[in-house]
Short mmCIF file of C-alpha atoms in Angstrom, two decimals:
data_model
loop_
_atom_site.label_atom_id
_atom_site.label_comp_id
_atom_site.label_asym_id
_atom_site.label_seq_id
_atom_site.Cartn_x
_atom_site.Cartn_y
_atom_site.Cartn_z
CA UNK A 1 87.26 89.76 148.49
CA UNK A 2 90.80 90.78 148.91
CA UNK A 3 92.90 87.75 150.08
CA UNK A 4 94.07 87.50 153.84
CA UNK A 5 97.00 88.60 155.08
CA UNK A 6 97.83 90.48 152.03
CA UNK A 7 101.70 91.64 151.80
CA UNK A 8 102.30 95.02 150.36
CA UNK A 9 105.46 95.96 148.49
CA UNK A 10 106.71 99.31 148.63
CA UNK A 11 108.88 99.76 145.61
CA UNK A 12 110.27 101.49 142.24
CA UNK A 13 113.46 102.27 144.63
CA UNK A 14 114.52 100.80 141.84
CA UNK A 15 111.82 98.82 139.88
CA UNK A 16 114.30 96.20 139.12
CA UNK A 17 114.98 95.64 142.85
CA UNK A 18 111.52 95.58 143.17
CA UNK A 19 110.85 92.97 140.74
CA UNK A 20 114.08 90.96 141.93
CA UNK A 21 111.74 90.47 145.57
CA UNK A 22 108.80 89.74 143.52
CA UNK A 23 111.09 87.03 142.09
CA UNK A 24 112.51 85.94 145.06
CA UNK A 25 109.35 85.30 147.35
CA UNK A 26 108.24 83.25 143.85
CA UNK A 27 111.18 80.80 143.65
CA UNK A 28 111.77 80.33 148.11
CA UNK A 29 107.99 79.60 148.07
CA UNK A 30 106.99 75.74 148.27
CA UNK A 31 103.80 75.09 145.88
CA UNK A 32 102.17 72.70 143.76
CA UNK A 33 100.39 75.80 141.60
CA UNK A 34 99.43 79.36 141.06
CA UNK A 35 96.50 79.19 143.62
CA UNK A 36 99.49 78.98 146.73
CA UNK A 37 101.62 81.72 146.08
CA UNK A 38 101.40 84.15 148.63
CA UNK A 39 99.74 87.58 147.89
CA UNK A 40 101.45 90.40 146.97
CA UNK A 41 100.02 93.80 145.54
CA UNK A 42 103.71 95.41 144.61
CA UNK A 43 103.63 99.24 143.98
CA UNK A 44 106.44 100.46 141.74
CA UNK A 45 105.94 103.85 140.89
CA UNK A 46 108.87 105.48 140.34
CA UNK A 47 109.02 108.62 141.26
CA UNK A 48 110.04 109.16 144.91
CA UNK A 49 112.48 111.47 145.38
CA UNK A 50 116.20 109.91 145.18
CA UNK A 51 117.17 108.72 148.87
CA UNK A 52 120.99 109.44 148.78
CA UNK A 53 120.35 112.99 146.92
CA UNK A 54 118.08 114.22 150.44
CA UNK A 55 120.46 112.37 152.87
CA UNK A 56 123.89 113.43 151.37
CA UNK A 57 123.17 116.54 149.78
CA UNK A 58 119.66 117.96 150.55
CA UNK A 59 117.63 116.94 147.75
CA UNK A 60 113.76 116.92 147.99
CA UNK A 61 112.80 114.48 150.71
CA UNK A 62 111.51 110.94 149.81
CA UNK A 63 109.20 110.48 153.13
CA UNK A 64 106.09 112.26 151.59
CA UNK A 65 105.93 109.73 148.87
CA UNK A 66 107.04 106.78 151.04
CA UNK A 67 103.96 107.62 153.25
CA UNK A 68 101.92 108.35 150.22
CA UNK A 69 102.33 104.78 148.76
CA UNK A 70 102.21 103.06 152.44
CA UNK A 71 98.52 104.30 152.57
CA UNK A 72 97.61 103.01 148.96
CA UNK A 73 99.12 100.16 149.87
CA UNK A 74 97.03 99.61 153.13
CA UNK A 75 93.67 100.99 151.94
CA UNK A 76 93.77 98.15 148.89
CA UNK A 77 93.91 96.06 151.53
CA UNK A 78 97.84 95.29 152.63
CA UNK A 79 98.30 94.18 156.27
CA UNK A 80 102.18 93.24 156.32
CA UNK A 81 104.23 96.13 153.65
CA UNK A 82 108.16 95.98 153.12
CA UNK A 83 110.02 97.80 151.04
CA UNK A 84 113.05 95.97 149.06
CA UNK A 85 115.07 99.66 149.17
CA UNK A 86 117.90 99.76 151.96
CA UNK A 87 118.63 103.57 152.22
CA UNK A 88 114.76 103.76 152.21
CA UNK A 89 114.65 102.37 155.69
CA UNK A 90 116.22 105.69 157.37
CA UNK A 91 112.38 106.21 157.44
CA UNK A 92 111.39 102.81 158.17
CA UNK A 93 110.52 104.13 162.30
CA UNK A 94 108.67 107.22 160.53
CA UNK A 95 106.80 104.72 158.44
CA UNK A 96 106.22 102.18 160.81
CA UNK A 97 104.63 104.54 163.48
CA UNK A 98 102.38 105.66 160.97
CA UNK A 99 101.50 102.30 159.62
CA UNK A 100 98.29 100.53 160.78
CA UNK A 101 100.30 97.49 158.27
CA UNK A 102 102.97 95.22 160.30
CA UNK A 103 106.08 96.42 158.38
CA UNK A 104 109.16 94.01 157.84
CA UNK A 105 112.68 95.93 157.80
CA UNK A 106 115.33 94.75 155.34
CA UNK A 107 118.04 95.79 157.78
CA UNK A 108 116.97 93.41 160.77
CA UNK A 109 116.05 90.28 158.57
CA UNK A 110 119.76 90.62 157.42
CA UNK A 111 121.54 91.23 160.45
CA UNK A 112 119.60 88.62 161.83
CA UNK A 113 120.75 86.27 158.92
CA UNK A 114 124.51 87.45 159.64
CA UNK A 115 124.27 86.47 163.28
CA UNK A 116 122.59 83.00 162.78
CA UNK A 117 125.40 82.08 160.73
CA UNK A 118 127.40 82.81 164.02
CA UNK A 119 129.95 85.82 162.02
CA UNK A 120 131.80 88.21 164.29
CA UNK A 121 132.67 89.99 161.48
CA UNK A 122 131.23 90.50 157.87
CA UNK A 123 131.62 93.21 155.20
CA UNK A 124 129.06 95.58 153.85
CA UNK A 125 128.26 96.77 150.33
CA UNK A 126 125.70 99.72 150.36
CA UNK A 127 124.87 103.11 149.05
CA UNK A 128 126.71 106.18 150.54
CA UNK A 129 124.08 107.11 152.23
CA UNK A 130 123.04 103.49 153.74
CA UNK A 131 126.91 104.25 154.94
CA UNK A 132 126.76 106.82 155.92
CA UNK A 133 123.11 106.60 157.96
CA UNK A 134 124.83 103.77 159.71
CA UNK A 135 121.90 102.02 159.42
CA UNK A 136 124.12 98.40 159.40
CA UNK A 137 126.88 99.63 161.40
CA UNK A 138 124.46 100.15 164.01
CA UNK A 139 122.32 97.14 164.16
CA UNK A 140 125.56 95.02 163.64
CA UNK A 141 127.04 96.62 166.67
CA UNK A 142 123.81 96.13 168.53
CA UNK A 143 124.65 91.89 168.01
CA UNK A 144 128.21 92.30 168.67
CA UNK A 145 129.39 91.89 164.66
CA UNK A 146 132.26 94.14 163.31
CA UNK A 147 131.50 95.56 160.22
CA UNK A 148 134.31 96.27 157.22
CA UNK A 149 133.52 98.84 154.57
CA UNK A 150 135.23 99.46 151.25
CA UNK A 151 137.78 102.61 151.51
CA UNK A 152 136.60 105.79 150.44
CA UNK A 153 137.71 105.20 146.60
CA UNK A 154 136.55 101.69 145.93
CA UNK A 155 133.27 102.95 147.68
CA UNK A 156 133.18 105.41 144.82
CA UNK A 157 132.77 102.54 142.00
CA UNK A 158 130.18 101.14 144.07
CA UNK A 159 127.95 104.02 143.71
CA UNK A 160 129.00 103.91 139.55
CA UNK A 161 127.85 100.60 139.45
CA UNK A 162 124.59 100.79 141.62
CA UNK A 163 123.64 104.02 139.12
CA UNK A 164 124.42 101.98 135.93
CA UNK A 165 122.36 98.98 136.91
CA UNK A 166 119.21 101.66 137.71
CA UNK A 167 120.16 103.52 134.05
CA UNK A 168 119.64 99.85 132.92
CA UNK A 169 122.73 99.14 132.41
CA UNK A 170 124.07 95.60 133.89
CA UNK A 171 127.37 95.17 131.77
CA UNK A 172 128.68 98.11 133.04
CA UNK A 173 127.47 97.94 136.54
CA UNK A 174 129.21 94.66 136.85
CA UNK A 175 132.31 96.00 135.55
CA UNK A 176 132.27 98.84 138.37
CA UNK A 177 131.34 96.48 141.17
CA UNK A 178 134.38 94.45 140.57
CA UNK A 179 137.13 96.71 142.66
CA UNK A 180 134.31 96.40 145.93
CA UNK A 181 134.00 92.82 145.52
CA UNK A 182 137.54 92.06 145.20
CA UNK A 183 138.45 94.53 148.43
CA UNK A 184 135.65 92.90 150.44
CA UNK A 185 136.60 88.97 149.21
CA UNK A 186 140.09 90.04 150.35
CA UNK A 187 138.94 91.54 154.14
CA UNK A 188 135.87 89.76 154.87
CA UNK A 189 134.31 86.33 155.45
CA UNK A 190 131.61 87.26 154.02
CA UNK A 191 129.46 90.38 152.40
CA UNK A 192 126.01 92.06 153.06
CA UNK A 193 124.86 92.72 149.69
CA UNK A 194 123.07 96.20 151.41
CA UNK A 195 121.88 97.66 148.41
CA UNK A 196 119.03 95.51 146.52
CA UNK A 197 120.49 96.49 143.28
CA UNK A 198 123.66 94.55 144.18
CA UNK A 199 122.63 90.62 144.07
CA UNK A 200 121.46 92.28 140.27
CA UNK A 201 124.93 92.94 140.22
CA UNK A 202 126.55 90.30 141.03
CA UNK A 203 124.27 87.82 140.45
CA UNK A 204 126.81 85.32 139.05
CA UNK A 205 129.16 85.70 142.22
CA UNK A 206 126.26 85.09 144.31
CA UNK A 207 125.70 81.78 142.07
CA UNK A 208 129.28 81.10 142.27
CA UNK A 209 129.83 81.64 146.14
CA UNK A 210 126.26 81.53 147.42
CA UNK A 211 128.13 81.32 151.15
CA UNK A 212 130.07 84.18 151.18
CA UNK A 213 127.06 86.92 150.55
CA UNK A 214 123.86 87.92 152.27
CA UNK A 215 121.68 88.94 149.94
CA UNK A 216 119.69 92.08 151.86
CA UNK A 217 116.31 91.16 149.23
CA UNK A 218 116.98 87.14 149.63
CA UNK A 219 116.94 88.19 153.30
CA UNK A 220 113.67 90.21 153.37
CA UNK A 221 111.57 87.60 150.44
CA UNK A 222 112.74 85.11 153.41
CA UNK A 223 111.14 86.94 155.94
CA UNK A 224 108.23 88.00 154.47
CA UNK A 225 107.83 84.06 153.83
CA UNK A 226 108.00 83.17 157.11
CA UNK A 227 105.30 86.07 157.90
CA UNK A 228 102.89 84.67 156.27
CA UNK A 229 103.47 81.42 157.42
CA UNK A 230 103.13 82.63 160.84
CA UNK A 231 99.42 84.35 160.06
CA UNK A 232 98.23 81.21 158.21
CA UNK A 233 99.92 77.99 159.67
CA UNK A 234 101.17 77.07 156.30
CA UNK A 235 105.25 75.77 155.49
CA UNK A 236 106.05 77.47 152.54
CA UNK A 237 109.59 78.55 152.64
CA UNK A 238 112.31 76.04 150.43
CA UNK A 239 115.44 74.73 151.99
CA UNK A 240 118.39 76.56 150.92
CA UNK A 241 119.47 74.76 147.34
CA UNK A 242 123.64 75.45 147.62
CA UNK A 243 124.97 73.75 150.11
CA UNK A 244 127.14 76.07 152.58
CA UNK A 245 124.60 78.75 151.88
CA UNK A 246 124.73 80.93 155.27
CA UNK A 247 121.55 82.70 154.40
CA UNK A 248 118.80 80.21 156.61
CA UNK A 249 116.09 78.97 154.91
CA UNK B 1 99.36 111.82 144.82
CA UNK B 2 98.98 108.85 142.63
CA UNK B 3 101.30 108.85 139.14
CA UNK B 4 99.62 110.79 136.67
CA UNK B 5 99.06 106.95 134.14
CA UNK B 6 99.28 104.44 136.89
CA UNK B 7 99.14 101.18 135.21
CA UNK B 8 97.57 98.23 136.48
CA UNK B 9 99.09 94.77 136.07
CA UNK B 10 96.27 92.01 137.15
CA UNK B 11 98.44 89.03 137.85
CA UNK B 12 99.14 86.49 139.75
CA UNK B 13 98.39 83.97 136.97
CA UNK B 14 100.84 82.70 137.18
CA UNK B 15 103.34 84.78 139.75
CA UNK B 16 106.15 84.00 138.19
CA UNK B 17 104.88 85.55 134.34
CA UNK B 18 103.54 88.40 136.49
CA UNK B 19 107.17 89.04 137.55
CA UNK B 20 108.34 88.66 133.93
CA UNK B 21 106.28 91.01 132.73
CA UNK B 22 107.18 93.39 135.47
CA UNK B 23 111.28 92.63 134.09
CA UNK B 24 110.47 93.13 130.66
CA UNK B 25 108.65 96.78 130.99
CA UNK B 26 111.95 97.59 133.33
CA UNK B 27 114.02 95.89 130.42
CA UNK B 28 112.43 97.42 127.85
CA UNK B 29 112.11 100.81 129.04
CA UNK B 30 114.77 103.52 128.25
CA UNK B 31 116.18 105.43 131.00
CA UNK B 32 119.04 107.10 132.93
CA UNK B 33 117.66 106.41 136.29
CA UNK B 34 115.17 104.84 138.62
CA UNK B 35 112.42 108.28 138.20
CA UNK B 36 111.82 108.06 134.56
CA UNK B 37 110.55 104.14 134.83
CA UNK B 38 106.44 103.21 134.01
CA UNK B 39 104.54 103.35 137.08
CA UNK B 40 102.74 100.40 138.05
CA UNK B 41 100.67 98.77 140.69
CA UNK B 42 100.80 94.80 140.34
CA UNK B 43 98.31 92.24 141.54
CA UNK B 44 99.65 89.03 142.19
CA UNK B 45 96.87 87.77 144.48
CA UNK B 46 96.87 84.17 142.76
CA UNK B 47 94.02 82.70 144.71
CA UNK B 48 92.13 82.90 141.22
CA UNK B 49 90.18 80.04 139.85
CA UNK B 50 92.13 77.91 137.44
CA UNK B 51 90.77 79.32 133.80
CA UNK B 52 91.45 75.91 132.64
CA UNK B 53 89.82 74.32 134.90
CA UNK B 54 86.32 76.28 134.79
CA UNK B 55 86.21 76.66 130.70
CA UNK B 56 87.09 72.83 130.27
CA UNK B 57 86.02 71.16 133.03
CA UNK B 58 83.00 73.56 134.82
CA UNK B 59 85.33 74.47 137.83
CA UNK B 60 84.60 77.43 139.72
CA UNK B 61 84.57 80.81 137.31
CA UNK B 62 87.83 83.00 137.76
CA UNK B 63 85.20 85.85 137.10
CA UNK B 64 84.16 87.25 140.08
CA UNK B 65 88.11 87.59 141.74
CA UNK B 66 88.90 88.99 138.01
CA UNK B 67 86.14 91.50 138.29
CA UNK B 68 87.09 92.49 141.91
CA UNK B 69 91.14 93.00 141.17
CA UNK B 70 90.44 95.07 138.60
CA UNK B 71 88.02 97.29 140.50
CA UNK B 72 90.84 97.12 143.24
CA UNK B 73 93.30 98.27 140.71
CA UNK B 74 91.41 100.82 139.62
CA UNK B 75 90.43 102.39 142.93
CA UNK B 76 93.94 102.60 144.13
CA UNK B 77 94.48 104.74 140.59
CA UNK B 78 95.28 102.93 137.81
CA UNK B 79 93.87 104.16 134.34
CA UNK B 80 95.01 101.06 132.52
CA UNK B 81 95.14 97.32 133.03
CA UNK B 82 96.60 94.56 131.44
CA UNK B 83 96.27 90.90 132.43
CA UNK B 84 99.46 88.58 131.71
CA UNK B 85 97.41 85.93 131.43
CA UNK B 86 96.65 84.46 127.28
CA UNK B 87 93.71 82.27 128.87
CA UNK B 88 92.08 84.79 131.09
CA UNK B 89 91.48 87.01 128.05
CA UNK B 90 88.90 84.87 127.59
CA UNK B 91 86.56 87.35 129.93
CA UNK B 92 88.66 90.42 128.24
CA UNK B 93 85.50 91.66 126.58
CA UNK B 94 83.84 91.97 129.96
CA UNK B 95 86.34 93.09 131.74
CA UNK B 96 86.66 95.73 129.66
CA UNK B 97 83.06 96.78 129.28
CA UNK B 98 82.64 97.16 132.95
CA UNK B 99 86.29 98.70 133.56
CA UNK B 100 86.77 102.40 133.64
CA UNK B 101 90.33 102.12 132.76
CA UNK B 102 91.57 101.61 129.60
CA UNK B 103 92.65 97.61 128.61
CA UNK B 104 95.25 96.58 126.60
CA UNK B 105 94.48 93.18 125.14
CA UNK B 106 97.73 90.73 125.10
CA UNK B 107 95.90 88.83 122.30
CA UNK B 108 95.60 91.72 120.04
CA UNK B 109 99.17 93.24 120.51
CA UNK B 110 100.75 89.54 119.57
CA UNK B 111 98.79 89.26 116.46
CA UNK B 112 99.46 92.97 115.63
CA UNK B 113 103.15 91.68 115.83
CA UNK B 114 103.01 88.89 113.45
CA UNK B 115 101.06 90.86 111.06
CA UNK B 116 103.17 93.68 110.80
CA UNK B 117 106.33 91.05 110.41
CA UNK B 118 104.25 90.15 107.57
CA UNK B 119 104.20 86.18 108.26
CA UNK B 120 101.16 84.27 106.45
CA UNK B 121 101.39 81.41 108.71
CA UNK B 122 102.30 80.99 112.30
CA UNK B 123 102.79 78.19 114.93
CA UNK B 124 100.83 78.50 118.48
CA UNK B 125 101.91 76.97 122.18
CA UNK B 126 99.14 77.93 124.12
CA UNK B 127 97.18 76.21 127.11
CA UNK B 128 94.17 73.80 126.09
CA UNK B 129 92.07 76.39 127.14
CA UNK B 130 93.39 79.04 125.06
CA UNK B 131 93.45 76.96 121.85
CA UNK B 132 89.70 75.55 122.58
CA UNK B 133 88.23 78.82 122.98
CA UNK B 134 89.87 80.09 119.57
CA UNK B 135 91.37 83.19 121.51
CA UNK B 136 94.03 83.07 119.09
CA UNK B 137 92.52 81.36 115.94
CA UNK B 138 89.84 84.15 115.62
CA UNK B 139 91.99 86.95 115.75
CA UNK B 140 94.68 85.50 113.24
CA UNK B 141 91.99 84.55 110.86
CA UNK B 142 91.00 88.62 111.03
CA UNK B 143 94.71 89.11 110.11
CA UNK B 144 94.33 86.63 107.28
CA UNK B 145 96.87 84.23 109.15
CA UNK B 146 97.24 80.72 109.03
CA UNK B 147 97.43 78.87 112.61
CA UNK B 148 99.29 76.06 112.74
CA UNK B 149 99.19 73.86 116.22
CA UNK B 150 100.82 71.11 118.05
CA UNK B 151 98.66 67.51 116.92
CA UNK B 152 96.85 66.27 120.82
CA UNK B 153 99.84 64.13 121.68
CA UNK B 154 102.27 66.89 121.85
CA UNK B 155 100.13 69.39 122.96
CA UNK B 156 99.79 67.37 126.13
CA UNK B 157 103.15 67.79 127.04
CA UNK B 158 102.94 71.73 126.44
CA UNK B 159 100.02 71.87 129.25
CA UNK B 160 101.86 69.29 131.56
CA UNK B 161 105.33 71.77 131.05
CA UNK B 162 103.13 74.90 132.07
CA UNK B 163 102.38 73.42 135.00
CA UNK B 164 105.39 72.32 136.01
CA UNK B 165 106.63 75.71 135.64
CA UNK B 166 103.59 76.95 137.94
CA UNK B 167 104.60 74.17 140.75
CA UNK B 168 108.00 76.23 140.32
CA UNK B 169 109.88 73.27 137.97
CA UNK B 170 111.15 75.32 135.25
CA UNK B 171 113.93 72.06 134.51
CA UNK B 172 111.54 69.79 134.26
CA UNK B 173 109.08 72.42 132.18
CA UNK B 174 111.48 72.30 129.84
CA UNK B 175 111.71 69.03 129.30
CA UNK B 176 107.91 68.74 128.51
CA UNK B 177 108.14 71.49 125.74
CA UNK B 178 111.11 69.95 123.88
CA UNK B 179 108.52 67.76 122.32
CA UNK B 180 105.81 70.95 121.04
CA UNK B 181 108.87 73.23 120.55
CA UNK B 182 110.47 70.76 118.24
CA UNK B 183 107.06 70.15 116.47
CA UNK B 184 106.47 73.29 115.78
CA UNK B 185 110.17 74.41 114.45
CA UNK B 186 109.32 71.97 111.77
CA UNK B 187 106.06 72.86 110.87
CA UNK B 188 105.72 76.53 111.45
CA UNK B 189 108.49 79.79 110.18
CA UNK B 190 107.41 81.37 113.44
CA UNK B 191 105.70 80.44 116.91
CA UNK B 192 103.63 82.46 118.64
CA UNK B 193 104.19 81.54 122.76
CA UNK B 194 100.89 82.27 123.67
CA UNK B 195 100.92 81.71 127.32
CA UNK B 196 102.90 83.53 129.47
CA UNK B 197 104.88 80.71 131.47
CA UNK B 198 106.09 79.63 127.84
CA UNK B 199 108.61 82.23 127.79
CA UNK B 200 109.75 81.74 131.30
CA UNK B 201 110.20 77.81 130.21
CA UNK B 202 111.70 78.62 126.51
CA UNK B 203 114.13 81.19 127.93
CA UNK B 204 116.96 79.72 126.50
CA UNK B 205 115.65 78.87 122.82
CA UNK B 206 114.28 82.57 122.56
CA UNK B 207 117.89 83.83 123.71
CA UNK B 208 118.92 81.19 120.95
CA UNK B 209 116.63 82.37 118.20
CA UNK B 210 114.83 85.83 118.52
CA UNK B 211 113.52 85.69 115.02
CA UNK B 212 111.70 82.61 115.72
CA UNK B 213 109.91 83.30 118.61
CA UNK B 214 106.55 85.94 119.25
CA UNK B 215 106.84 86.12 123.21
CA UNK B 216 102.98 87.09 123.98
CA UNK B 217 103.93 88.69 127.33
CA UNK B 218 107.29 90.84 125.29
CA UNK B 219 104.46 92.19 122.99
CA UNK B 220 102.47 93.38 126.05
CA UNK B 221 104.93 95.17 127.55
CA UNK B 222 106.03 96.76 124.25
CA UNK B 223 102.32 98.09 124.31
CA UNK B 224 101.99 99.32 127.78
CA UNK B 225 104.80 101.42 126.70
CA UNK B 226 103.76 102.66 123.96
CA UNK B 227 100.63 103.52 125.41
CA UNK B 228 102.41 105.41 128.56
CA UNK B 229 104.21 106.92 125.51
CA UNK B 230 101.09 108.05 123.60
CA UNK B 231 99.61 109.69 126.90
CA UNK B 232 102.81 111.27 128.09
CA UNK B 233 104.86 112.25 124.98
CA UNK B 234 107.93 110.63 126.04
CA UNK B 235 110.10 108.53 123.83
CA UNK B 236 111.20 105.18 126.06
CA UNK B 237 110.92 101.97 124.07
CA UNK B 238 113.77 100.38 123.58
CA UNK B 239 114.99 99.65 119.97
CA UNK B 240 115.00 95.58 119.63
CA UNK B 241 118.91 94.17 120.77
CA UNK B 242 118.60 91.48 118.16
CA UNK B 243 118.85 91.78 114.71
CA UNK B 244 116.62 90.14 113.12
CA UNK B 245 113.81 90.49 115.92
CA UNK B 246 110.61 90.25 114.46
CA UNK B 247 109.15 91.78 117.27
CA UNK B 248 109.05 94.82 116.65
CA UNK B 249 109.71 97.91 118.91
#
């Protein structure tokens, strides 16, 4: 009896983040009641291996557990599964060879949102290891958009504030992410938010300049919206509520 | 590989309370990094029968998809459920007689609160369905509480803001439970928000005035955590930011 085209969520990387997508594909989604929501069986168990520790400094790897909760997620039934985790998508081709589910990547629903809004240039915000993976640098390049990064210090108050928001911490996160912002509102047009604990972050910037950032889990909630509309013929998705806002509805 | 004490979360009644209950087990929980939160699987598969509609009007019973997400929780590993959902505990006592896992009731850990804050009266917002079938009622009178509820008039405009919040209108929500909210500051030292949109809707009064408010679906995520503490000897609730929160932690 398990609903069509069920959408798995691959999460806990973090469970905030994970809950922020839940969130996200609730308020872009069109409906009159419960019964229309599109469904969603969201794993957030925790304990996968930290994704920057195993890139950056050889830490247990995450991929076990990513493949782990892929199959759980497909054997209750998933048939589309994303994961609202950036550095997690160094394995996205692992995953998605071994996935009998579609799989949505965060990456490519936000690069494509950077190049619809017709930017030859935009600045990034992500984890050291999302950085230094090159997983944006090298889709960007792929549609022709420059990419600016913080320098090597700011960077450093980036990763603070991404660890304080995970330790639960949102005051002090904020106060760390405020040197990035101010570096990237001073270079750039506008800023991927690469790191889904970052529109948690900055949330009030984002409601403040909803045009200047591309929110990496806005990006994916959008495209695992228009997913499901695809499979079932439905329109779903809201227009974009700011004016000016660059991500397309 | 599953979690040892997955916990199930079968929701979707409404999404957005399934989300909130997912934020306030995150918010709740103390911890230094993403590894240490709860593990859970969520349902949000919302094509369940309106429990409104089928206890008050003889729609179709939200029995059989209740049954079968639980069974789907439970096969992918989880070894306790919990439904945010005040009116679906209505089938709670089946549920849990043919469940495997454990259940934790939402309805029981809100009246535990109010009895250990030692109130002898207390004000309910709840759906009609919830207050017809005495969910609440019964288990205060156990307590030796006095229930105290909106007259029909008002408690109209409670049902019409819940649904307003479910067709994603939480500014117009609000304005429907100005009325019931007011009513019930008047008559009552306490309210018990005994569906879970009401705290999504109230967001800003409960902000306002901790003390006043028992948020049913706050209560149930202070007891899945103190179950996962009872089974895993860890210490992670989070002492109540407030003073003055009755609710206590």
């Amino acid at each position: 009896m398990v609903m069509n085209y069920l959408i798995g969520v691959l999460g806990g990387m973090g469970p905030a983040a994970t809950a922020d997508l839940m969130n996200k594909i609730i308020e872009l989604t069109e409906v009159t009641g419960d019964q229309q929501h599109i469904p969603l069986l969201v794993s957030s168990m925790p304990d996968i291996p930290d994704r920057g520790a195993h890139l950056l400094n050889g830490g247990a790897s995450p991929l076990p557990a990513l493949m782990d909760r892929l199959q759980m997620l497909e054997k209750a039934g998933a048939v589309c599964v994303v994961m609202p985790c950036n550095t997690a998508h160094y394995w996205f081709p692992q995953l998605k060879a071994a996935a009998s589910a579609e799989m949505l990547s965060i990456i490519e629903a936000t690069v494509e949102a950077v190049r619809e809004a017709g930017l030859s240039e935009v600045g990034l915000l992500a984890t050291d290891a999302t950085l230094a993976t090159g997983l944006y640098q090298s889709a960007l390049e792929k549609a022709g958009i420059d990419c600016v990064v913080p320098d090597a210090v700011t960077q450093r108050t980036t990763m603070a504030g991404i660890f304080a928001l995970k330790a639960g911490d949102p005051t002090t996160a904020r106060r760390y992410l405020e040197a990035p912002y101010r570096y990237l509102l001073r270079e750039a047009d506008a800023i991927i938010l690469g790191c889904t604990e970052l529109p948690l972050i900055l949330a009030e910037e984002v409601r403040e300049r909803p045009s200047f950032f591309f929110d990496s889990n806005k990006t994916l909630a959008q495209a695992v919206i228009r997913w499901y509309e695809g499979k079932t013929g439905k329109t779903l998705l809201k227009r974009p509520l700011a004016d000016g806002d660059k991500t397309p509805s």
